[in-house]
Amino acid sequence: MSAQLKDVIIKPDAPSSLLLDKHADYIAAYGSKKDDYVSKSVSSSVLVQGKMDTINVDKAVEFVLSCMNFDGGFGCRPGSESHAGQIYCCTGFLSLTGQLHQLNADLLGWWLCERQLPSGGLNGRPEKLPDVCYSWWVLASLKIIGRIHWIDKAKLRRFILACQDEETGGFADRPGDMVDPFHTLFGVAGLSLLGDEQIKAVNPVLCMPEDVLQRIGLQPDLLS
Amino acid sequence: MAESKEEVDVLVQRVVKDISSAFKRHPNIDEIGLIQCPEARYNRSPIVLVENKLGVESWCVKFLLPYVHNKLLLYRQRKHWLDREALVDITCTLLLLNPDFTTAWNVRKELLQCGALNPERDLYLSKLALTKFPKSPETWIHRWAFSGTGRLIHQEMKVCSDAACRYPSNYNAWSHRIWVLQHMAKGDIKVGLLDEAAAVKLPRSFLIEGFIGQAFRVILDVNFAFIFLLIFFLFRPGFYASLSPRRHVFYLYHHLEDSRVDRRRHVGVPMEVDGVSFPDHDSKRLRRGGLLPSLQNEHTFINSTLNSSCNPEQKNFALVYRKWLDTVVSAHQ
C-alpha cells in the first residue's frame, strides 16, 4: 500500500440524489443518434443463450479455470493479472455453465471488496483510480458469488450518485468527467444491485431486467 | 541514410549478424536496452556493447523490426525459406526488440523440439528480454515450456526477483514464482520456505501479500506438520514485520479441520530448517504462551500494533487484517 493512495475526492456540492428523469432524457436523446451498441450486446447475449450447444462447453470451462490466479481472480490468459472486467466475464460464464462451485468465493470476494476506496468508489485492480463502470463489474461479480454485503453499500451509492451530470443527465466514469451511455448503463445497474427502489431489479449475470428474464424463463445460478 | 529497399536489406542483415556475433564473442551479456539515438551518427553498427550490456541504437529499429517481423511471417506462411541458423538469429533479434511476439517464441519452441536449439540458450534469451521488458507475458509463458529440464530453482527465483524489482507490482513475475513453487519445487519445503522468507523482504504491496498466501498454500499442501514452524517464525514479535503472511497462516490453520489429530501427533516432532532444530519444548511453549492463532489473540495483536509506534504502512496493514477477520473469517463463525 503506497503512501499516496490513488483515489478521487467527492466535492460537497456533488449530486447526492438520483436524477432519473434527467437520465431518461439523456438516453432518449442519445438513441436518436442511431447508436445501437447497447441493443447489440443485449441481443448477442440472448443469441448465445440459444446456441450453447454449438460450443464445446467443457473445453471452454477448462480454459476459463486455467485463467484463475493465486488471488482468486481471473486474467485474460493464464498467468495474466486479475482484472475486475475479466472476473465479471468469467464468473458470469461459470454461472451460465453451472460451474460456480469451482470458484474460491472467499478468496475472490476478498479481492473484489478490496476494490473499494475511501471515496466509496470501486477500481478494477489494485493501485488504480475508481470508475463507475466497476460499480457494475465488481458489484455484479460479488452478487453472483453471494458476497455483495462485503462492500460498504452506502459509500458506493454516494460515489455513483456523485458521478451524475445535473445539467445533461447521464453518468461519467468519475465525478466531474464527461458523461456517456456506457457509464450511464453501469451506474444505473449498479444502483439497482444496491437496492434502489426507483430502478427495476437487474440480473447480475446478464445485466438485464429480472422481469424480462422471468418472462423467458431464464434464471442463471448464483452462490448464496 | 539508407532508404532504398536494397540498402535497407543490406543494413538489416548486417545488424542481425552483428547481434549474433556479439553473443558469440561475449557470452556474459546480462542486460539489453535501447540507446536513444534518432539518427545514425557515423557509418557504423547500431549495436553497441559496453561492459556486458548490449545496446541497440534507436534509429535502426524502424528499419530492423518490420524487416525481421515480415521475414518470419513469410517463413511461417511458407513463402520464404529460412535455414535453422537464420531462424535462430532472426527470432533472437525480434524477441530482443519485442518479446511479446508469440510467433517468434513458437518458432523457437519448434527449434527446441527438433534439437536445433539448446534450451539453455532460450532460457538465456528470455532472461535477457526480461531485463528490458520485465512484465512481458509471452516471455514468462515461454519459460513454462522448460519444466522438464534440470534448471535450478534458485536461478529461476532470481529471474523472478530481478524482474519484480525492475517494475513495481510486477504481477507476471510473482505469478511465475508460484508456477516455480508448484512445478519445480514440487513442495520441497526447505527450498520453498527459505526462498519465500527472502522474497518477503521486498517492498510491500497487496500483490505480494496475495502471492505469499498462495505460496504458503502450495507448501502446506504437502506437509501439514510445518504449520507450527511457520507460526513460530511469524508470531514471534519483531522477527517478521509483515502481517500478510500472518493472515494466511491464520486462514490455513483454521481450515485444516481434517488434520487436527495429525497436528497433535506432529507437535512433539523436532522441526529443522537450515540446520537449526526446534525442539519439542518450543512447541509446548507456543501452546502454553497462547501463541496459537485464535480470533481473540489476533484482535489483541492488531490492537497492540495500532497502538504501537510502528510505521503508518504497518498500521494500514493491521486495519486491513482486521477488516479481513471481520468480513471473511466472521462469515464462517
Coordinates of C-alpha atoms in Angstrom, one line a residue:
Chain A
M1 CA 0.0 0.0 0.0
S2 CA 1.7 3.2 -1.1
A3 CA 1.6 6.4 0.9
Q4 CA -0.2 8.2 -1.9
L5 CA -3.4 6.2 -2.4
K6 CA -4.9 6.7 -5.8
D7 CA -8.5 7.9 -5.3
V8 CA -10.9 10.8 -6.1
I9 CA -12.3 13.3 -3.7
I10 CA -16.1 13.9 -3.8
K11 CA -16.9 17.6 -3.6
P12 CA -19.6 18.7 -1.1
D13 CA -21.8 20.0 -4.0
A14 CA -21.7 16.7 -5.9
P15 CA -25.1 15.3 -6.8
S16 CA -26.4 13.2 -3.9
S17 CA -29.8 12.0 -5.2
L18 CA -30.8 10.0 -8.2
L19 CA -31.8 12.2 -11.2
L20 CA -33.9 9.6 -13.0
D21 CA -35.8 11.9 -15.3
K22 CA -32.6 13.6 -16.5
H23 CA -31.1 10.2 -17.3
A24 CA -34.2 9.2 -19.2
D25 CA -33.9 12.3 -21.3
Y26 CA -30.2 11.7 -21.9
I27 CA -30.7 8.2 -23.1
A28 CA -33.6 9.1 -25.3
A29 CA -31.6 11.8 -27.0
Y30 CA -28.7 9.5 -27.4
G31 CA -30.9 6.8 -29.0
S32 CA -31.8 9.3 -31.8
K33 CA -28.1 9.3 -32.8
K34 CA -28.5 5.8 -34.2
D35 CA -26.0 4.3 -31.8
D36 CA -27.3 0.8 -31.1
Y37 CA -24.4 -0.9 -29.4
V38 CA -26.4 -1.4 -26.2
S39 CA -29.2 -3.3 -28.0
K40 CA -26.5 -5.3 -29.9
S41 CA -25.0 -6.5 -26.7
V42 CA -28.4 -7.5 -25.4
S43 CA -29.4 -9.4 -28.5
S44 CA -26.0 -11.1 -28.7
S45 CA -26.2 -12.4 -25.2
V46 CA -29.7 -13.9 -25.9
L47 CA -28.3 -15.4 -29.1
V48 CA -25.5 -17.1 -27.1
Q49 CA -28.1 -18.5 -24.7
G50 CA -30.0 -20.1 -27.6
K51 CA -26.9 -21.6 -29.1
M52 CA -24.9 -23.0 -26.2
D53 CA -24.9 -26.5 -27.8
T54 CA -22.6 -25.2 -30.6
I55 CA -19.7 -24.6 -28.2
N56 CA -17.5 -27.2 -26.5
V57 CA -18.5 -26.1 -23.0
D58 CA -16.1 -28.4 -21.2
K59 CA -13.1 -27.1 -23.1
A60 CA -14.3 -23.5 -22.5
V61 CA -14.7 -24.1 -18.8
E62 CA -11.2 -25.7 -18.7
F63 CA -9.7 -22.6 -20.4
V64 CA -11.5 -20.2 -18.1
L65 CA -10.4 -22.0 -15.0
S66 CA -6.8 -22.1 -16.3
C67 CA -7.0 -18.3 -16.2
M68 CA -7.8 -18.3 -12.4
N69 CA -5.0 -16.7 -10.4
F70 CA -3.5 -17.1 -7.0
D71 CA -5.6 -14.2 -5.7
G72 CA -8.8 -15.9 -6.7
G73 CA -9.4 -13.6 -9.7
F74 CA -9.1 -14.1 -13.4
G75 CA -6.8 -12.6 -16.1
C76 CA -7.3 -12.6 -19.8
R77 CA -4.9 -15.5 -20.3
P78 CA -3.1 -18.0 -17.9
G79 CA -0.8 -16.0 -15.7
S80 CA -2.2 -12.6 -16.5
E81 CA -3.1 -10.1 -13.8
S82 CA -6.5 -10.3 -12.2
H83 CA -8.9 -7.7 -13.5
A84 CA -12.4 -6.9 -12.5
G85 CA -13.7 -6.9 -16.1
Q86 CA -12.2 -10.3 -16.7
I87 CA -13.6 -11.5 -13.4
Y88 CA -17.1 -10.4 -14.3
C89 CA -16.9 -12.3 -17.6
C90 CA -15.5 -15.4 -16.0
T91 CA -17.9 -15.5 -13.1
G92 CA -20.9 -14.8 -15.4
F93 CA -19.6 -17.6 -17.7
L94 CA -19.2 -20.1 -14.8
S95 CA -22.8 -19.2 -13.7
L96 CA -24.2 -19.8 -17.1
T97 CA -22.4 -23.2 -17.4
G98 CA -23.3 -24.3 -13.8
Q99 CA -19.7 -24.2 -12.6
L100 CA -19.7 -21.6 -9.8
H101 CA -18.6 -24.3 -7.3
Q102 CA -15.2 -24.2 -9.0
L103 CA -14.6 -20.7 -7.5
N104 CA -13.0 -19.9 -4.2
A105 CA -15.7 -17.4 -3.2
D106 CA -14.0 -16.2 0.0
L107 CA -10.7 -15.5 -1.8
L108 CA -12.3 -13.9 -4.8
G109 CA -14.8 -12.0 -2.6
W110 CA -12.0 -10.6 -0.6
W111 CA -10.1 -9.4 -3.7
L112 CA -13.3 -7.8 -5.0
C113 CA -14.3 -6.0 -1.8
E114 CA -10.7 -4.6 -1.6
R115 CA -11.5 -2.7 -4.8
Q116 CA -13.4 -0.2 -2.7
L117 CA -11.5 3.0 -2.0
P118 CA -12.0 5.6 0.7
S119 CA -14.2 7.7 -1.7
G120 CA -16.6 4.7 -1.8
G121 CA -15.9 4.1 -5.5
L122 CA -14.5 0.8 -6.9
N123 CA -11.4 0.3 -9.0
G124 CA -10.7 -2.5 -11.4
R125 CA -7.4 -3.7 -9.8
P126 CA -5.0 -2.5 -7.1
E127 CA -3.4 0.9 -7.4
K128 CA -6.0 2.2 -9.9
L129 CA -8.5 5.0 -9.7
P130 CA -12.2 4.3 -9.1
D131 CA -14.5 4.2 -12.1
V132 CA -18.3 3.9 -12.1
C133 CA -18.3 1.0 -14.5
Y134 CA -16.6 -1.1 -11.8
S135 CA -19.7 -0.5 -9.7
W136 CA -21.1 -3.0 -12.2
W137 CA -18.2 -5.3 -12.9
V138 CA -17.2 -5.7 -9.3
L139 CA -20.6 -5.5 -7.7
A140 CA -22.3 -7.9 -10.1
S141 CA -19.4 -10.4 -9.5
L142 CA -19.9 -10.1 -5.7
K143 CA -23.6 -10.6 -6.2
I144 CA -23.0 -13.8 -8.3
I145 CA -20.7 -15.2 -5.6
G146 CA -23.0 -14.3 -2.8
R147 CA -20.8 -11.7 -1.1
I148 CA -22.3 -8.3 -2.0
H149 CA -22.6 -7.5 1.7
W150 CA -18.8 -7.3 1.9
I151 CA -19.0 -3.9 0.2
D152 CA -19.9 -0.6 2.1
K153 CA -23.1 0.0 0.1
A154 CA -23.8 3.5 1.4
K155 CA -20.3 4.7 0.4
L156 CA -20.6 3.2 -3.0
R157 CA -24.0 4.7 -3.6
R158 CA -22.7 8.1 -2.7
F159 CA -19.9 7.7 -5.2
I160 CA -22.2 6.6 -8.0
L161 CA -24.6 9.5 -7.4
A162 CA -21.7 11.9 -7.4
C163 CA -20.8 10.8 -11.0
Q164 CA -24.1 12.2 -12.4
D165 CA -24.2 15.3 -14.5
E166 CA -27.0 17.5 -13.1
E167 CA -27.4 19.5 -16.4
T168 CA -27.2 16.9 -19.2
G169 CA -28.2 13.8 -17.3
G170 CA -26.1 10.6 -17.6
F171 CA -23.2 9.3 -15.6
A172 CA -19.4 9.8 -16.1
D173 CA -16.6 7.5 -15.0
R174 CA -15.9 9.6 -12.0
P175 CA -17.2 12.9 -10.5
G176 CA -16.8 15.9 -12.8
D177 CA -15.9 14.0 -16.0
M178 CA -18.0 13.8 -19.3
V179 CA -21.0 11.5 -19.3
D180 CA -21.5 8.7 -21.8
P181 CA -24.1 5.9 -22.3
F182 CA -21.7 3.2 -21.2
H183 CA -21.1 4.6 -17.7
T184 CA -24.8 5.6 -17.5
L185 CA -25.8 2.0 -18.0
F186 CA -23.5 0.7 -15.4
G187 CA -24.2 3.5 -12.9
V188 CA -27.9 2.7 -13.1
A189 CA -27.3 -1.0 -13.0
G190 CA -25.0 -0.7 -10.0
L191 CA -27.6 1.4 -8.1
S192 CA -30.2 -1.3 -8.9
L193 CA -27.9 -4.0 -7.4
L194 CA -27.5 -1.8 -4.3
G195 CA -31.3 -2.0 -3.9
D196 CA -32.5 1.4 -5.2
E197 CA -36.3 1.1 -5.3
Q198 CA -36.7 3.6 -8.1
I199 CA -35.0 1.2 -10.5
K200 CA -36.0 -2.2 -11.7
A201 CA -34.2 -5.2 -10.3
V202 CA -31.3 -6.2 -12.6
N203 CA -29.9 -9.6 -13.1
P204 CA -26.2 -9.6 -12.2
V205 CA -25.2 -12.3 -14.8
L206 CA -26.8 -10.9 -17.9
C207 CA -27.2 -7.2 -16.9
M208 CA -30.9 -7.3 -18.0
P209 CA -34.1 -6.6 -16.0
E210 CA -35.1 -9.6 -13.9
D211 CA -38.7 -9.4 -15.1
V212 CA -37.5 -9.8 -18.7
L213 CA -35.6 -13.0 -17.8
Q214 CA -38.5 -14.3 -15.8
R215 CA -40.7 -13.9 -18.9
I216 CA -38.4 -16.1 -20.9
G217 CA -37.7 -18.5 -18.0
L218 CA -34.0 -17.8 -17.6
Q219 CA -32.5 -17.9 -14.1
P220 CA -28.7 -18.2 -14.0
D221 CA -27.1 -19.7 -10.9
L222 CA -25.9 -17.6 -8.0
L223 CA -24.0 -18.6 -4.9
S224 CA -25.6 -17.8 -1.6
Chain B
M1 CA 20.8 7.4 -44.6
A2 CA 19.8 4.1 -46.0
E3 CA 16.5 4.5 -47.8
S4 CA 16.2 2.3 -50.9
K5 CA 14.9 -1.3 -50.4
E6 CA 18.3 -2.8 -51.3
E7 CA 20.1 -0.6 -48.8
V8 CA 17.7 -1.4 -46.0
D9 CA 18.1 -5.2 -46.8
V10 CA 21.9 -4.9 -46.6
L11 CA 21.7 -2.8 -43.4
V12 CA 19.3 -5.1 -41.6
Q13 CA 21.2 -8.3 -42.5
R14 CA 24.3 -6.7 -41.2
V15 CA 22.6 -5.7 -37.9
V16 CA 21.2 -9.2 -37.4
K17 CA 24.7 -10.6 -37.9
D18 CA 26.2 -8.0 -35.5
I19 CA 23.8 -9.1 -32.8
S20 CA 24.6 -12.7 -33.4
S21 CA 28.3 -12.1 -33.3
A22 CA 28.0 -10.0 -30.2
F23 CA 26.5 -13.0 -28.3
K24 CA 29.1 -15.4 -29.7
R25 CA 32.0 -13.2 -28.7
H26 CA 30.5 -12.1 -25.3
P27 CA 28.6 -15.0 -23.7
N28 CA 28.2 -12.9 -20.5
I29 CA 25.9 -10.2 -21.8
D30 CA 23.4 -9.7 -18.9
E31 CA 21.3 -6.8 -20.0
I32 CA 19.8 -5.3 -23.1
G33 CA 18.5 -1.8 -23.8
L34 CA 17.6 0.8 -26.4
I35 CA 20.0 3.7 -26.9
Q36 CA 18.1 6.9 -27.7
C37 CA 19.8 8.0 -31.0
P38 CA 17.4 9.4 -33.6
E39 CA 19.9 9.5 -36.4
A40 CA 22.9 7.3 -37.4
R41 CA 25.9 9.4 -36.5
Y42 CA 28.6 7.6 -38.4
N43 CA 28.8 4.7 -40.8
R44 CA 29.0 2.2 -38.0
S45 CA 26.9 -0.6 -36.5
P46 CA 24.0 0.4 -34.3
I47 CA 24.9 -2.5 -32.0
V48 CA 26.9 -1.2 -29.0
L49 CA 28.4 -3.4 -26.4
V50 CA 29.8 -1.9 -23.1
E51 CA 30.6 -4.0 -20.0
N52 CA 28.3 -6.9 -20.8
K53 CA 25.4 -4.6 -21.7
L54 CA 24.1 -4.8 -25.2
G55 CA 22.5 -1.6 -26.7
V56 CA 20.6 -1.1 -29.9
E57 CA 20.7 2.5 -31.3
S58 CA 17.1 3.5 -31.7
W59 CA 17.5 4.9 -35.3
C60 CA 17.7 1.4 -36.8
V61 CA 14.6 0.0 -35.1
K62 CA 12.2 1.4 -37.7
F63 CA 14.1 -0.5 -40.4
L64 CA 15.0 -3.6 -38.4
L65 CA 11.8 -4.5 -36.8
P66 CA 9.4 -4.5 -39.8
Y67 CA 12.0 -6.4 -41.8
V68 CA 12.6 -9.3 -39.5
H69 CA 9.0 -9.4 -38.5
N70 CA 8.0 -9.7 -42.1
K71 CA 10.7 -12.3 -42.9
L72 CA 9.4 -14.5 -40.1
L73 CA 5.8 -14.3 -41.1
L74 CA 6.7 -15.1 -44.7
Y75 CA 8.6 -18.2 -43.4
R76 CA 5.5 -19.2 -41.4
Q77 CA 3.4 -18.8 -44.5
R78 CA 5.8 -21.0 -46.4
K79 CA 6.5 -18.2 -48.8
H80 CA 10.1 -17.8 -47.9
W81 CA 12.6 -20.4 -46.7
L82 CA 15.0 -19.7 -43.7
D83 CA 17.6 -22.2 -42.5
R84 CA 17.8 -23.1 -38.8
E85 CA 20.7 -20.7 -38.1
A86 CA 18.9 -17.8 -39.8
L87 CA 15.7 -18.6 -37.8
V88 CA 17.7 -18.6 -34.6
D89 CA 19.3 -15.2 -35.4
I90 CA 16.1 -13.6 -36.7
T91 CA 13.9 -14.7 -33.7
C92 CA 16.6 -13.6 -31.4
T93 CA 16.7 -10.1 -32.9
L94 CA 12.9 -10.0 -33.0
L95 CA 12.5 -11.0 -29.4
L96 CA 15.0 -8.6 -28.1
L97 CA 13.0 -5.8 -29.7
N98 CA 9.5 -7.2 -29.0
P99 CA 9.3 -10.2 -26.7
D100 CA 5.5 -10.3 -26.8
F101 CA 5.6 -11.6 -30.4
T102 CA 4.2 -15.1 -29.7
T103 CA 5.0 -16.5 -33.2
A104 CA 8.7 -15.9 -32.6
W105 CA 8.7 -17.8 -29.3
N106 CA 6.7 -20.6 -31.0
V107 CA 9.3 -20.9 -33.8
R108 CA 11.9 -21.3 -31.1
K109 CA 9.8 -24.0 -29.4
E110 CA 9.8 -25.9 -32.7
L111 CA 13.6 -25.5 -33.0
L112 CA 14.0 -26.8 -29.4
Q113 CA 11.8 -29.8 -30.3
C114 CA 13.9 -30.8 -33.3
G115 CA 17.1 -30.3 -31.3
A116 CA 18.3 -27.3 -33.4
L117 CA 18.3 -25.1 -30.3
N118 CA 19.9 -25.5 -26.9
P119 CA 17.4 -25.0 -24.1
E120 CA 20.0 -23.0 -22.1
R121 CA 20.2 -20.5 -25.0
D122 CA 16.5 -20.0 -24.9
L123 CA 16.3 -19.5 -21.2
Y124 CA 19.2 -17.1 -21.5
L125 CA 17.4 -15.1 -24.2
S126 CA 14.2 -14.9 -22.2
K127 CA 16.1 -13.8 -19.1
L128 CA 17.7 -11.0 -21.2
A129 CA 14.4 -10.0 -22.7
L130 CA 13.0 -9.6 -19.1
T131 CA 15.8 -7.1 -18.3
K132 CA 14.2 -4.7 -20.6
F133 CA 10.6 -6.0 -20.6
P134 CA 10.1 -7.3 -17.0
K135 CA 6.3 -7.8 -17.4
S136 CA 6.3 -9.5 -20.9
P137 CA 3.6 -12.1 -20.6
E138 CA 4.8 -14.2 -23.5
T139 CA 8.3 -14.4 -22.2
W140 CA 7.2 -15.7 -18.8
I141 CA 4.9 -18.2 -20.5
H142 CA 7.7 -19.4 -22.8
R143 CA 9.7 -20.4 -19.6
W144 CA 6.9 -22.9 -18.8
A145 CA 8.0 -24.9 -21.8
F146 CA 11.1 -25.9 -19.9
S147 CA 9.6 -27.7 -16.9
G148 CA 11.3 -30.9 -17.8
T149 CA 14.9 -29.5 -17.9
G150 CA 17.3 -29.6 -15.0
R151 CA 17.5 -25.9 -14.3
L152 CA 18.0 -24.8 -10.8
I153 CA 15.1 -23.4 -8.8
H154 CA 17.3 -20.7 -7.3
Q155 CA 18.2 -19.4 -10.7
E156 CA 14.5 -19.2 -11.6
M157 CA 13.7 -17.4 -8.4
K158 CA 16.5 -14.9 -9.2
V159 CA 14.9 -14.2 -12.6
C160 CA 11.6 -13.5 -10.8
S161 CA 13.1 -11.3 -8.1
D162 CA 15.1 -9.3 -10.6
A163 CA 12.0 -8.7 -12.7
A164 CA 9.9 -7.8 -9.7
C165 CA 12.5 -5.2 -8.7
R166 CA 12.5 -3.7 -12.2
Y167 CA 8.8 -2.9 -12.2
P168 CA 6.5 -2.1 -9.3
S169 CA 3.8 -4.7 -8.6
N170 CA 5.0 -6.9 -11.4
Y171 CA 2.2 -9.4 -11.3
N172 CA 3.6 -11.7 -14.0
A173 CA 6.9 -12.1 -12.2
W174 CA 5.1 -13.1 -9.0
S175 CA 2.7 -15.4 -10.9
H176 CA 5.8 -17.1 -12.4
R177 CA 7.1 -17.6 -8.9
I178 CA 4.0 -19.6 -7.9
W179 CA 4.5 -21.7 -11.1
V180 CA 8.1 -22.5 -10.0
L181 CA 6.9 -23.5 -6.5
Q182 CA 4.2 -25.7 -7.9
H183 CA 6.1 -27.3 -10.8
M184 CA 9.7 -27.1 -10.0
A185 CA 10.0 -27.1 -6.2
K186 CA 7.0 -29.5 -6.1
G187 CA 6.5 -28.8 -2.4
D188 CA 10.2 -29.0 -1.4
I189 CA 9.6 -27.4 2.0
K190 CA 13.1 -26.2 2.7
V191 CA 13.5 -24.5 -0.7
G192 CA 10.0 -23.1 -0.5
L193 CA 10.4 -21.6 3.0
L194 CA 13.8 -20.2 2.6
D195 CA 13.2 -18.6 -0.8
E196 CA 9.9 -17.1 0.3
A197 CA 11.3 -15.8 3.6
A198 CA 13.8 -14.0 1.3
A199 CA 11.1 -12.8 -1.0
V200 CA 9.2 -11.0 1.7
K201 CA 12.0 -8.6 2.2
L202 CA 10.9 -6.9 -1.0
P203 CA 8.6 -3.8 -0.8
R204 CA 5.1 -4.4 0.5
S205 CA 2.1 -4.4 -1.7
F206 CA -1.2 -6.3 -1.8
L207 CA 0.1 -8.2 -4.8
I208 CA 2.9 -9.7 -2.8
E209 CA 0.5 -10.4 0.1
G210 CA -1.7 -12.4 -2.2
F211 CA 1.4 -14.2 -3.6
I212 CA 2.7 -15.1 -0.1
G213 CA -0.7 -16.6 0.8
Q214 CA -0.7 -18.8 -2.2
A215 CA 3.0 -19.8 -1.7
F216 CA 2.1 -21.0 1.8
R217 CA -0.8 -22.9 0.4
V218 CA 1.4 -24.6 -2.1
I219 CA 4.0 -25.5 0.6
L220 CA 1.4 -26.6 3.2
D221 CA -0.5 -28.7 0.8
V222 CA 2.5 -31.1 1.1
N223 CA 3.1 -31.3 4.7
F224 CA 0.6 -30.0 7.4
A225 CA 3.2 -30.5 10.2
F226 CA 5.1 -27.5 9.2
I227 CA 2.3 -25.1 10.1
F228 CA 3.7 -25.0 13.6
L229 CA 7.1 -24.0 12.2
L230 CA 5.5 -21.1 10.4
I231 CA 3.6 -20.0 13.4
F232 CA 6.7 -20.0 15.4
F233 CA 8.5 -17.8 12.9
L234 CA 5.7 -15.4 12.2
F235 CA 4.2 -14.8 15.6
R236 CA 7.5 -14.0 17.3
P237 CA 7.5 -10.3 17.9
G238 CA 10.0 -8.3 15.9
F239 CA 11.1 -11.2 13.7
Y240 CA 8.7 -10.6 11.0
A241 CA 7.3 -7.2 10.0
S242 CA 4.5 -8.1 7.7
L243 CA 1.0 -9.0 8.7
S244 CA 0.2 -10.5 5.4
P245 CA 1.7 -14.0 6.0
R246 CA 0.1 -14.0 9.5
R247 CA -3.3 -13.6 7.9
H248 CA -2.7 -16.5 5.6
V249 CA -1.4 -18.7 8.3
F250 CA -4.5 -17.9 10.4
Y251 CA -6.7 -18.8 7.5
L252 CA -4.9 -22.0 6.8
Y253 CA -4.7 -23.1 10.4
H254 CA -8.5 -22.7 10.8
H255 CA -9.2 -24.6 7.6
L256 CA -7.2 -27.6 8.4
E257 CA -10.1 -29.2 10.3
D258 CA -9.4 -32.7 9.0
S259 CA -5.8 -32.8 10.2
R260 CA -6.5 -31.8 13.9
V261 CA -5.4 -35.3 15.1
D262 CA -2.4 -35.3 12.8
R263 CA -1.3 -31.9 14.1
R264 CA -1.3 -33.0 17.7
R265 CA 0.8 -36.0 16.8
H266 CA 3.3 -33.9 15.0
V267 CA 3.7 -31.2 17.6
G268 CA 6.2 -33.4 19.5
V269 CA 8.5 -33.9 16.5
P270 CA 11.5 -31.5 16.2
M271 CA 11.5 -29.3 13.2
E272 CA 14.5 -28.4 11.2
V273 CA 15.3 -25.5 8.9
D274 CA 18.7 -24.9 7.5
G275 CA 20.4 -26.9 10.2
V276 CA 18.6 -25.2 13.2
S277 CA 16.5 -27.5 15.3
F278 CA 13.3 -26.5 17.0
P279 CA 13.0 -29.0 19.9
D280 CA 9.8 -30.2 21.5
H281 CA 9.9 -27.6 24.3
D282 CA 9.5 -24.8 21.9
S283 CA 6.2 -26.3 20.5
K284 CA 5.0 -26.7 24.1
R285 CA 5.9 -23.1 24.8
L286 CA 3.8 -22.0 21.8
R287 CA 0.8 -23.6 23.3
R288 CA 1.5 -22.5 26.8
G289 CA 2.1 -18.9 25.8
G290 CA -1.2 -18.9 23.9
L291 CA 0.6 -18.1 20.6
L292 CA -1.6 -20.4 18.5
P293 CA -4.0 -18.4 16.3
S294 CA -7.4 -17.6 17.8
L295 CA -9.6 -14.7 16.8
Q296 CA -9.2 -13.1 20.2
N297 CA -5.4 -13.4 20.0
E298 CA -5.4 -11.8 16.6
H299 CA -7.6 -8.8 17.6
T300 CA -5.3 -8.3 20.6
F301 CA -2.3 -8.4 18.3
I302 CA -3.9 -5.9 15.9
N303 CA -4.8 -3.5 18.7
S304 CA -1.3 -3.6 20.0
T305 CA 0.1 -2.9 16.6
L306 CA -2.2 0.0 16.1
N307 CA -1.3 1.5 19.5
S308 CA 2.4 1.0 19.0
S309 CA 4.8 3.4 17.3
C310 CA 5.3 1.3 14.2
N311 CA 5.1 3.0 10.7
P312 CA 1.8 4.0 9.0
E313 CA 2.1 1.3 6.4
Q314 CA 2.2 -1.4 9.1
K315 CA -0.8 0.2 10.8
N316 CA -2.7 0.2 7.4
F317 CA -2.0 -3.5 7.1
A318 CA -3.2 -4.0 10.6
L319 CA -6.5 -2.3 9.7
V320 CA -6.8 -4.4 6.5
Y321 CA -6.1 -7.6 8.6
R322 CA -8.9 -6.5 11.0
K323 CA -11.3 -5.9 8.1
W324 CA -10.5 -9.4 6.7
L325 CA -11.1 -11.0 10.1
D326 CA -14.4 -9.2 10.4
T327 CA -15.5 -9.8 6.8
V328 CA -14.2 -13.1 5.7
V329 CA -13.5 -15.1 8.9
S330 CA -16.6 -14.0 10.8
A331 CA -18.7 -15.2 7.9
H332 CA -17.7 -18.7 8.9
Q333 CA -18.2 -18.4 12.6

